[in-house]
Structure formats: C-alpha cells, structure tokens
XYZ file of C-alpha atoms in Angstrom:
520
model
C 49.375 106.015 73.545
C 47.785 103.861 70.746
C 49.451 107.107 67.958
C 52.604 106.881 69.868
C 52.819 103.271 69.213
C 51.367 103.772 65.669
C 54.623 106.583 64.733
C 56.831 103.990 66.680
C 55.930 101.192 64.623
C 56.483 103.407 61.128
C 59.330 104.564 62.507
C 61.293 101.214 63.725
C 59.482 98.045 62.477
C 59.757 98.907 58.655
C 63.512 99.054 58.035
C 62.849 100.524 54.569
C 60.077 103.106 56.439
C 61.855 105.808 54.604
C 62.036 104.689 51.417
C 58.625 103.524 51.324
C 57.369 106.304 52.843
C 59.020 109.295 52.073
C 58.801 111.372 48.706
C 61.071 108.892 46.767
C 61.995 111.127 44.018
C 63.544 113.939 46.547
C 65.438 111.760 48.723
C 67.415 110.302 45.546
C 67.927 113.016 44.099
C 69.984 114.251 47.335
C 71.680 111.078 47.122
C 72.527 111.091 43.499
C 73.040 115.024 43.285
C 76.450 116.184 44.364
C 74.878 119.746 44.108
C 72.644 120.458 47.082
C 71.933 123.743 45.892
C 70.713 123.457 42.692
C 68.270 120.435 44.110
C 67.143 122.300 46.952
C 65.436 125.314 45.532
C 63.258 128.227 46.116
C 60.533 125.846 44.251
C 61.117 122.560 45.960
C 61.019 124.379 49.849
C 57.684 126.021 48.857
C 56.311 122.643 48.141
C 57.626 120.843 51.301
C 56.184 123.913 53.386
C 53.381 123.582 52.044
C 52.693 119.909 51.909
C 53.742 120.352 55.823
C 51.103 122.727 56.294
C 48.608 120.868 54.587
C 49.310 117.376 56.807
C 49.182 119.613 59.911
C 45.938 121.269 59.099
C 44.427 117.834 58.740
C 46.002 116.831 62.124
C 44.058 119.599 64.060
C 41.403 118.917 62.617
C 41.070 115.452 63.025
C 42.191 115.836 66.802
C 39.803 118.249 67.077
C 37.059 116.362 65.709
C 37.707 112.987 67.890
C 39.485 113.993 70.648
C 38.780 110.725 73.007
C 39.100 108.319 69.505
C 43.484 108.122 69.090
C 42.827 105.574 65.698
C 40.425 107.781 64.034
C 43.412 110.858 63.893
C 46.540 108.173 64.078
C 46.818 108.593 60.180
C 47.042 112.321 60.415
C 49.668 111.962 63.126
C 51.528 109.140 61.056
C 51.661 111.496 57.761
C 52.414 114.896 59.817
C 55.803 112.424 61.374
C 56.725 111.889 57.649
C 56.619 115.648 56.747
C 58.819 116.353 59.351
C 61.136 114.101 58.046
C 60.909 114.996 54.997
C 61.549 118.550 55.945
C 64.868 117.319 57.440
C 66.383 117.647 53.712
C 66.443 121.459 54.286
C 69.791 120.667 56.318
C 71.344 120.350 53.044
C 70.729 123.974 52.347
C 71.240 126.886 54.451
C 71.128 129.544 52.343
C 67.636 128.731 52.185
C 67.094 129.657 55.720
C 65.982 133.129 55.227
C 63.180 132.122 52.706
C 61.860 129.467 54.933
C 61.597 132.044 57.668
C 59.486 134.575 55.058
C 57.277 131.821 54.294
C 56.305 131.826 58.046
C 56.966 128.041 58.662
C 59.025 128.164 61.554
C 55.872 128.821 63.902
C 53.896 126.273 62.850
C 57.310 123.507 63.577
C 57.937 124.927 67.197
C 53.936 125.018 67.982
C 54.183 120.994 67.250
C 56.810 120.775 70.530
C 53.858 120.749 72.829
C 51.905 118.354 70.902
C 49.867 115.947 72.779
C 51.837 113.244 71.009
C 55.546 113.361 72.615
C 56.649 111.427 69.189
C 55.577 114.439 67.188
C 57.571 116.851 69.567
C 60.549 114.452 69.350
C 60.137 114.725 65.881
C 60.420 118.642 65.691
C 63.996 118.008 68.493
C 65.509 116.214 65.713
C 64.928 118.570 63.284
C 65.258 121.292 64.900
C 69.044 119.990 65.743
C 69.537 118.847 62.257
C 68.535 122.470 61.035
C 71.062 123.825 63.563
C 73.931 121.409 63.404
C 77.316 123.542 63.527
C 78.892 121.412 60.695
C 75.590 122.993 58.392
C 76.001 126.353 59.702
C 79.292 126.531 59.047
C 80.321 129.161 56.714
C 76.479 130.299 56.441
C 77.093 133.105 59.029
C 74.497 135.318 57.886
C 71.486 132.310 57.153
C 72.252 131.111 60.316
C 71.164 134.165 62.672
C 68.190 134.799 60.330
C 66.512 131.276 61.574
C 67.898 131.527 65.466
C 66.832 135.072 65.045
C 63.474 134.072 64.386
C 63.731 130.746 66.485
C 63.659 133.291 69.618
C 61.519 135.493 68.444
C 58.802 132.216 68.154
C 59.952 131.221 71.306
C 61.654 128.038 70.995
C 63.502 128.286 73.794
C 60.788 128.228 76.252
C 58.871 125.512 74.136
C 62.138 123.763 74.297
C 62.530 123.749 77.964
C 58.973 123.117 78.518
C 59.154 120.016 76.432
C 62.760 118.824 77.442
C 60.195 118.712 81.818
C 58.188 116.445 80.189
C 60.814 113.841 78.756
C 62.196 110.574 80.503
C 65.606 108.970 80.596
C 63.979 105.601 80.647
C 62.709 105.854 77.222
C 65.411 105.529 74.622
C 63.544 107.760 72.134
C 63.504 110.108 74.676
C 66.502 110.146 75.858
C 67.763 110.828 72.240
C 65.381 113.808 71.843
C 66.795 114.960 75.650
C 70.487 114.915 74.086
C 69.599 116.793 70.613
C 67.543 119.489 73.012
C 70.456 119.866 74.615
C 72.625 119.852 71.467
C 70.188 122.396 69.957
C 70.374 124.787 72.195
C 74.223 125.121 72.069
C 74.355 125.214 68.342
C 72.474 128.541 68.737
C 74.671 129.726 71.660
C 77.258 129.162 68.877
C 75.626 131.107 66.204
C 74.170 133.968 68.791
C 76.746 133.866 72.569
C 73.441 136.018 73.941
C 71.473 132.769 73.798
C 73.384 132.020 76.963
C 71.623 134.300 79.576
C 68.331 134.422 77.389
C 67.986 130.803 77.951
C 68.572 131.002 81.945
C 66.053 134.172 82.034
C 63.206 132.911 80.082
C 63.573 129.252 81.044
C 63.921 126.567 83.533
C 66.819 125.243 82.113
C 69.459 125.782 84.835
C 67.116 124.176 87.335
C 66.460 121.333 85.071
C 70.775 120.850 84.252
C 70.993 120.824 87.986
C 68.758 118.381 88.311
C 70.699 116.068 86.083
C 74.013 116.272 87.583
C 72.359 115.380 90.885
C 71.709 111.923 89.722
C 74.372 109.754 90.760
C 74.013 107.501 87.846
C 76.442 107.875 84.858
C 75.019 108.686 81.466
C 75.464 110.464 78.222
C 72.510 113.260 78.932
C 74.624 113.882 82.498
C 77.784 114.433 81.030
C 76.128 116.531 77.781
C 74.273 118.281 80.645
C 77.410 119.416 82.454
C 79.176 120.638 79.208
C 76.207 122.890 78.373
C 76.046 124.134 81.666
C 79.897 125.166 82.090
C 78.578 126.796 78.406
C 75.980 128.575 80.078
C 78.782 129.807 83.167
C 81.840 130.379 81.043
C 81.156 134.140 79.940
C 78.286 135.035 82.057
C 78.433 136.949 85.770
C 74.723 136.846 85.717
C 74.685 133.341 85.366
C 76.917 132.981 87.660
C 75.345 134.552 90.419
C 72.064 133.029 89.244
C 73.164 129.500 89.897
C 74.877 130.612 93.304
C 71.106 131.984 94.222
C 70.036 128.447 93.115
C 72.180 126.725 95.774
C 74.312 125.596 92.859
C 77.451 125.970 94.732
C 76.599 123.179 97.137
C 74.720 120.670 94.022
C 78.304 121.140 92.011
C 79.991 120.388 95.331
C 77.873 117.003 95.897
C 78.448 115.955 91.792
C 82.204 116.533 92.367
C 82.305 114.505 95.796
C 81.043 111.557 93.831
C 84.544 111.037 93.087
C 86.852 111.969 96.141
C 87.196 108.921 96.679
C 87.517 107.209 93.119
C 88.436 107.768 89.493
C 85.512 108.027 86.431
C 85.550 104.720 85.221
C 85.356 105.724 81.518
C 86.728 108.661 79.375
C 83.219 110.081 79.109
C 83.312 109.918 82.877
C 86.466 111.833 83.287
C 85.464 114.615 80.240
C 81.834 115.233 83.066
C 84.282 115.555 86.034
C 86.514 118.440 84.142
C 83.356 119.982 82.944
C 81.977 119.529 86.230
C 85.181 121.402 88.035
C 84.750 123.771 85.033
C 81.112 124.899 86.731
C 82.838 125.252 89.870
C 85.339 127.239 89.189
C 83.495 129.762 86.976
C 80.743 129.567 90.076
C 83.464 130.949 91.818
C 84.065 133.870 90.098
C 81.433 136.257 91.980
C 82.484 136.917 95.373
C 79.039 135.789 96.824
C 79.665 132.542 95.430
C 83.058 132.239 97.172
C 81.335 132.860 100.522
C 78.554 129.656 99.777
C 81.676 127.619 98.266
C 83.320 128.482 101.554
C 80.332 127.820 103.851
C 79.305 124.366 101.945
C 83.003 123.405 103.156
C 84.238 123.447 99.419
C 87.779 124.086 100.976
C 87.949 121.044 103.200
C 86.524 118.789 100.251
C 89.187 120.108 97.642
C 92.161 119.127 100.013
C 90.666 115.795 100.932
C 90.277 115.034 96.883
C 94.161 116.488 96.940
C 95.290 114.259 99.700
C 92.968 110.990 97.879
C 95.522 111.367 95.214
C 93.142 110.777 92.493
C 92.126 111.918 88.950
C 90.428 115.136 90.599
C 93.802 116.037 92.035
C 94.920 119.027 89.642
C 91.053 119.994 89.396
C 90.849 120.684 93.054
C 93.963 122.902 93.302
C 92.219 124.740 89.903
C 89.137 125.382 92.042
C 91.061 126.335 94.939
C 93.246 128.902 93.527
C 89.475 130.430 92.500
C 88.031 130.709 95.362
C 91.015 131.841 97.601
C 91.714 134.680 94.314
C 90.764 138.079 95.857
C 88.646 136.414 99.319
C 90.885 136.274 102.870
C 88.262 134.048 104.158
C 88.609 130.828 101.997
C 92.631 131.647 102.376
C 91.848 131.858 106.305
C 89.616 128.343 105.849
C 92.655 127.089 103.961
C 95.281 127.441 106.700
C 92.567 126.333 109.849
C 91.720 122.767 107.859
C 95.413 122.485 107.740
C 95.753 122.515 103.703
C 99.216 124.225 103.643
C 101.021 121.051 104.070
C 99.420 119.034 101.333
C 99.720 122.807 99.051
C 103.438 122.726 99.481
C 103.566 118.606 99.155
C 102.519 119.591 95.742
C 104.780 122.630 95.428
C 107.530 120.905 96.023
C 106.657 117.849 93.108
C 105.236 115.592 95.348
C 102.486 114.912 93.016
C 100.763 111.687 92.344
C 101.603 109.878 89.137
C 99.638 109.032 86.330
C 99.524 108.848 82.678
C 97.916 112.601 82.225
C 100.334 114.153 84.726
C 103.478 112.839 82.637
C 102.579 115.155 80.186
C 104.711 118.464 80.540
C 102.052 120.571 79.862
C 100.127 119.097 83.286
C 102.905 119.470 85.527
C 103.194 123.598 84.246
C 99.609 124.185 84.694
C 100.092 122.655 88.091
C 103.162 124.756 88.819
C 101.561 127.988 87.724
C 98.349 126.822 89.812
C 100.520 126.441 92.702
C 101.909 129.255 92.782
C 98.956 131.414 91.964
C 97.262 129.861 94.724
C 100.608 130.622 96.992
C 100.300 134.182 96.000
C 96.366 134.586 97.047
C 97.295 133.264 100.574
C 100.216 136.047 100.990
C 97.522 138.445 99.522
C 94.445 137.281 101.979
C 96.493 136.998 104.682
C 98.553 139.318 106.210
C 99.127 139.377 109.817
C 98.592 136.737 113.370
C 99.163 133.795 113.656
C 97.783 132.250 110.247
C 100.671 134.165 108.447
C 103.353 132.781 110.906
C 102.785 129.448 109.970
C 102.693 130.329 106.316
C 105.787 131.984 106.081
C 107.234 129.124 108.856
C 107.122 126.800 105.718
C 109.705 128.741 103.987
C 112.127 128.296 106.767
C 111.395 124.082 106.809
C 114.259 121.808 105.564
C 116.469 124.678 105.136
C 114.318 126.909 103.265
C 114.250 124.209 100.704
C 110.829 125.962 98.866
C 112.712 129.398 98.582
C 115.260 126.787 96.033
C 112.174 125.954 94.982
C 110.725 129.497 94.206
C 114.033 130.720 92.210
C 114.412 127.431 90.383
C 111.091 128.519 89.050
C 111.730 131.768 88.791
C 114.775 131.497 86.720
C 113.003 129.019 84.374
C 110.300 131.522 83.868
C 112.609 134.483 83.109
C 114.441 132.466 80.515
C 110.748 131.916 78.933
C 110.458 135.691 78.945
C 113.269 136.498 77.914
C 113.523 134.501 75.024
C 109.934 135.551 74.030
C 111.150 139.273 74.439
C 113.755 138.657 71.707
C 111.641 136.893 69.634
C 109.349 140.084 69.883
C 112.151 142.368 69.071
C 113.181 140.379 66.569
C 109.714 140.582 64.834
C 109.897 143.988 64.883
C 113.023 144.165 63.431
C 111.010 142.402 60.433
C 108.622 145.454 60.010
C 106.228 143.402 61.760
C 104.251 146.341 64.062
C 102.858 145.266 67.273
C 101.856 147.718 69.746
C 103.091 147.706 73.434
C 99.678 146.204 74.780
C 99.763 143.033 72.273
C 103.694 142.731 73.519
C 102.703 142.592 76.830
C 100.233 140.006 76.129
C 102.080 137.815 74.098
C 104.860 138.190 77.171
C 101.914 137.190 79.788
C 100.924 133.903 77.657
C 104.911 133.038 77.485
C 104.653 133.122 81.536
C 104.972 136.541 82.124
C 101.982 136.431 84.972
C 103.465 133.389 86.949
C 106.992 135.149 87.147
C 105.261 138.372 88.509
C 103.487 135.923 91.101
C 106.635 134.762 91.410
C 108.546 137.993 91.725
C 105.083 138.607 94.161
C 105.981 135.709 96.721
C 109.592 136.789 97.067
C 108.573 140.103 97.636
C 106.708 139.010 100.488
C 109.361 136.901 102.447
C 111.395 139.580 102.214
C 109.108 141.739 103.283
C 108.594 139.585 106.796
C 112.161 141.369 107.711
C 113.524 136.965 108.668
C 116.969 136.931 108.742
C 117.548 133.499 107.790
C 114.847 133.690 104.575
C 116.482 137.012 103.456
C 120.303 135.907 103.349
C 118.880 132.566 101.291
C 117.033 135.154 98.749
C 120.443 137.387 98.634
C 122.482 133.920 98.409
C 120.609 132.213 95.435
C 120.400 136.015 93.661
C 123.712 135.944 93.897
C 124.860 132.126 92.577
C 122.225 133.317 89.415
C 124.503 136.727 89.060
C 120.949 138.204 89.821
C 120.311 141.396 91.915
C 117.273 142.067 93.818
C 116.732 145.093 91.060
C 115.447 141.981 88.685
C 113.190 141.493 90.813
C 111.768 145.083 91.377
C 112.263 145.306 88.023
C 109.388 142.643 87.862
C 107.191 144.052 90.077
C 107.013 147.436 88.535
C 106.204 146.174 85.461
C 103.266 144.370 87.501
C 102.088 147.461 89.215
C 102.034 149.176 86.174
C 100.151 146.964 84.270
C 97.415 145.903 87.117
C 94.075 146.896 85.440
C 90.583 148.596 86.775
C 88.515 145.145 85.815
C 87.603 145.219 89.924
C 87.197 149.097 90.012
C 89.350 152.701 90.451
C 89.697 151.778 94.043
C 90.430 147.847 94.150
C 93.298 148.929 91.404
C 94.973 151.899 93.588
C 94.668 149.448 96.565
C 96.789 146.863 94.550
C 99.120 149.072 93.279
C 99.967 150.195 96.893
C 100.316 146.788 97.940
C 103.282 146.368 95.091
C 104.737 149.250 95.651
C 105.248 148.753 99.619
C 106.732 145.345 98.076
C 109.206 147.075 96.148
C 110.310 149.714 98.371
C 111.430 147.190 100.982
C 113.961 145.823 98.474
C-alpha cells in the first residue's frame, strides 16, 4: 500500500512529475521534432529497453530481498513507473515495432501486469493501449501484427483478463486502467478479427463483460463494456452460442428491461442501449439461442417496450424480427401474447414520435423491419387457428394493410427500378459488373424488402379469401400491374435463395416459393 501511495504521489502531487522526472532531453526533442522518425531510432529504443530492463532487474531484486519492508523497494518501484512512461514515446513510432519485439522486451512489459503493485500493472494498461491505439496503427499494417502477433504469443490476453478480476470501479485510477483494458483489447481485434474468439477461449472475459452490464448503475466502463461485447458477437457463431451457454440470453434481457419503462437519460446512455440490443440480436442468431430468448419471455418483453412507446421502440421490433427469422415457436409466442395488434399498429405508421424517428432513414428501417418480421410469421406459421387470426388482420377496416402492402410495394419497385437503369446505364459506360454484384447492388437499393413484399402477397393469395384476392387484383389493376410482376418477383427470389442454412433448408425454401407462385 505504502509503494502504491509512493507512485500515486509521483504521479499526481508533482504537476511537473514529468518534466522533472523523465529523461528531459527525449521528451523535448519529441516536442520540438516534427520528425518522429528520425528521433525515434534503432539507437534511442535500444537504450530505453535497456534502461527498462535495468530498473526492473533492480525491482526484483529489491522485492526479493525485503519482501515484508514496502519503503526499502518503493524507489525501485517509483523508477520502474518512470520507465514505463518513458517507454510510452515508442507510440510515436511504429515502424519500430518489429525491432522492439527482436529485442525480446515485450515479455518482460506483460510479466509486470501481475505485479504485486496494481500501479505498476496500471502502468503497463496504459501503455499497452498507447502502443495499440488505432490512430498509431494506422497505415502501419504490417508493424502492427508483428507486436499483437507477439502480444498473443506472450499471452497478454490472459494476463489482461486476469488483471482487468482484480481491478475496482471505485478507484478512479482503476477505473481508467479498466477502460484502456478494454480499449486494448479491441485495438487488436482491429489489427487481428481472430482476437475475437481467442479472447472468449483463453479468457474470462465474457463472464467478466456480463458481469458489468448486470450492474444497474450507469457508467462509462458499462457502456465501453457493451460495445466490446457486441464486438466480440458481431462475426462470431461460436461466440454466440458461448454466451447463450452462459445464460447470456436472459443477463442481456434483464440490461435491456432496465429501460421498458424509461428513456437513457444521456447520449452515452442511449449509444449502451443500441449496443446492448446489438448483443441481443446477434445472440439470436443460433437457433439454440432463439429457444432461451423465447423461454426467458424475450417476446412478451419486446412488445411491452413496443407498446411503452419509448426510445427502445424500433430496437425491440429489430430483435424481434431475429428471433421469429427461421423459428415457428417465437412466431407462435408472438401471436399467443397477443403482439399482432401492436405489429400492425406499427405497420400501419402508428409509431411514436420523436426527434430520431423524424429522420427518413428511421421510419425505412422500421418499414423494412416490419415487414421482414410480417414475412417470418407467414413463414413460421402456417395452418390452425394462429394463422386465422393473422391473415383476419388483412381483412380489418377494409383490408386497409393490403393498401398498405402495395403502397409499399410500388415505392420499392420504383427504387429498383431506377437502380436497374442506373446499372444498365453503367454498363453502357464500359463499366463491367458481373450478374452477382448487380444483384447485390439491387438488394441494398431494396430489392430484399420488395421480395418480402412480393412474399406476403403471395401468401394472402394463397389463403384462396375472396374478399383479400379481388382487393390484390383491384389495386394491381389501378397500378396497370399484373400479378406476373409479382411472380416475376418471386422467381427472381427463388432463384437467388442461397445454401448459407444447408442443401436441404435451401430446396425446402425454394419449394415454399414456388407453391407461392404457382397459385398465381
């Protein structure tokens, strides 16, 4: 305690610690030197290694020596802080990475993250996120996976995770070094995406992120803590399924029902909440993960934070359109806890107003959400009673959401459309494209949502109901459409449905499509 203090004391009482402290010459030369790389070279890096070396030599020594006297090794600790600082200056040049990984330094800095002293590990945090700061890396490609290269191979992720247990959000300094542990390990996700799933097999670290989002107190670490975990979900199935196995489904849930009920009070707040509803919904990509979501009553929470009307609203439909994607049982849930009338509330624009949902772009992603989410129910459920009621809505108010359906559908066909020319018209400029990166650029233009679309139709005219089937053929008609466009849709969608799910799941779709467009 009595070093701790001493390293505190250097560090905060003396507001000129650094100048008085540090090697004076180096530091202004970094200020004064526009060139970094001519300052920082092979010679100077070989001298700070070295002089680092040296001070932590004498530290294990002198620990060693008095272990149960803290002031007669406080000095050692005192000088081996200032090192590290000094060491900081590297920052300024990357390209020097590779030779301070030959001269074998990078051991001896991660060793010091279980020091007995928590300021010395705290120390080595800092650096380590200085060292790895994306705005350094930039442009350094190759310098940059040398040192995480041999960062992992010395194990700092483990040491980093081990040290990150031991740290406290009451402490300030702490709380500083929990942030730029946090920080650290996404700049080397950045440089190295495999980072991602080493971190969650070698380490604690998804058990210690849940952990934090538990706590129902708002704070920097908890937000930082949910952005690196959506990180850690956004491209990985086995982290996925990892969490699920950690009853993360149901600790997500909790974090999100926090604020059913209420808005984040502060833009920070709001940014956790997306990243929070960002977890979820990449939680719910593996089907096991939609059963817990299911069983932890995600459904009913999602339509009462619909029905609350509040910030979470277009987040919940989000995670709802996961988890009823592909899995009958959540669109089952969905129609029992009676969420069909506050779907198709928000189908028809009956959508709470606030200043993010005036923005255009909101109110498409809502639409396309919708209707997605539309789609999955006609997909998950398919006969009894359940798909009476659905289809019943259709009829309501004088099949007033079939208007609804073409208005979109027509808006999205113009977007096509007009993207289609613009294609052609590329090509017309010897600009080659092949049909794949056409069909792509035709899906981002709103391609997918018309085939959903095209999908829904499909399936009210598939349920044989007079009264839904001359409204189709009437609005067709006032459009100068034919129900060809719309087959014309569909086999472009059966055509193009992929094998992500498997040979079988594919032919399955396909056969669904094609009963579609036979009826018409």
């Amino acid at each position: 305690m009595e070093v701790s203090n001493a390293l505190k004391r250097k560090r905060y009482d003396d507001d000129n610690y650094m100048e008085a402290e540090v090697d004076l010459s180096l530091l202004e030369a970094v200020e004064k030197s526009q060139n970094t790389v001519e300052l920082l070279d092979l010679r100077t890096l070989k001298k700070l290694v070295l002089s680092f070396e040296r001070r932590l030599k004498e530290n294990i020594e002198a620990r060693l020596k008095y272990p149960d006297q803290p002031e007669r090794f406080a000095d050692s600790e005192v000088e081996l802080h200032e090192e590290l600082e000094k060491l900081k200056i590297l920052a300024g040049a990357p390209e020097l990475y590779p030779e301070l990984v030959n001269l074998n330094a990078i051991p001896s800095i991660l060793n010091l993250l279980s020091h007995d002293n928590t300021d010395i590990a705290i120390d080595v945090v800092h650096l380590l996120e200085d060292l790895t700061d994306e705005d350094v890396l930039e442009d350094n490609d190759e310098p940059a996976r040398i040192l995480v290269d041999s960062l992992i191979e010395n194990n700092v992720l483990e040491l980093l995770v081990q040290n990150l247990q031991r740290l406290s959000d009451k402490d300030p300094d702490e709380m500083s070094a929990i942030y730029n542990t946090l920080a650290s390990i996404e700049n080397m996700i950045e440089v190295k995406p495999t980072v991602a799933e080493l971190v969650c097999e070698r380490t604690k670290l998804l058990r210690w992120l849940l952990g934090k989002i538990k706590v129902r107190e708002f704070d920097s670490n908890k937000q930082y803590a949910s952005e690196i975990l959506a990180i850690l979900l956004q491209n990985s199935t086995a982290n996925q399924k990892r969490l699920g196995q950690m009853n993360g489904v149901d600790v997500v849930l909790q974090a999100v029902a926090m604020y059913k009920s209420k808005d984040p009070k502060t833009s920070d707040e709001e940014e956790m909440l997306e990243n929070l509803f960002d977890c979820l919904c990449c939680l719910l990509m593996p089907l096991e993960n939609k059963e817990r979501f299911v069983k932890a009553e995600g459904v009913e929470l999602m339509i009462i934070i619909m029905k609350q009307k509040k910030s979470a609203y277009a987040s919940a439909i989000r995670a709802l359109d996961f988890s009823m994607t592909k899995y009958p049982p959540a669109c089952e849930r969905f129609v029992d806890v009676l969420g069909l009338k506050t779907a198709f509330a928000a189908f028809m624009g009956k959508i709470p107003i606030s200043k993010k949902n005036k923005k255009e772009r909101y109110q498409e992603e809502l639409e396309e959400r919708l209707v997605s989410l539309i789609a999955s129910l006609f997909g998950g459920i398919l006969r009894g009673s359940r798909r009476e009621r659905l289809l019943s809505k259709f009829v309501e108010n004088e099949c007033e959401k079939i208007d609804r359906l073409m208005e979109l559908y027509i808006r999205y066909s113009d977007r096509v459309t007009a993207e289609t020319q613009r294609l052609e018209q590329l090509e017309l400029d010897d600009l080659e494209m092949d049909e794949e990166e056409k069909y792509n650029r035709k899906l981002e233009s709103g391609l997918y949502t018309l085939q959903l679309i095209a999908v829904i139709l499909g399936h009210l005219w598939c349920s044989e109901h007079p009264q839904m089937r001359a409204r189709i053929e009437l609005l067709l008609k006032q459009q100068k459409l034919t129900k060809n466009d719309i087959k014309n849709i569909l086999q472009e969608y059966h055509d193009n449905i992929g094998d992500l799910d498997g040979a079988e799941e594919k032919e399955q779709a396909q056969t669904r499509i094609q009963k579609i467009i036979s009826s018409f």
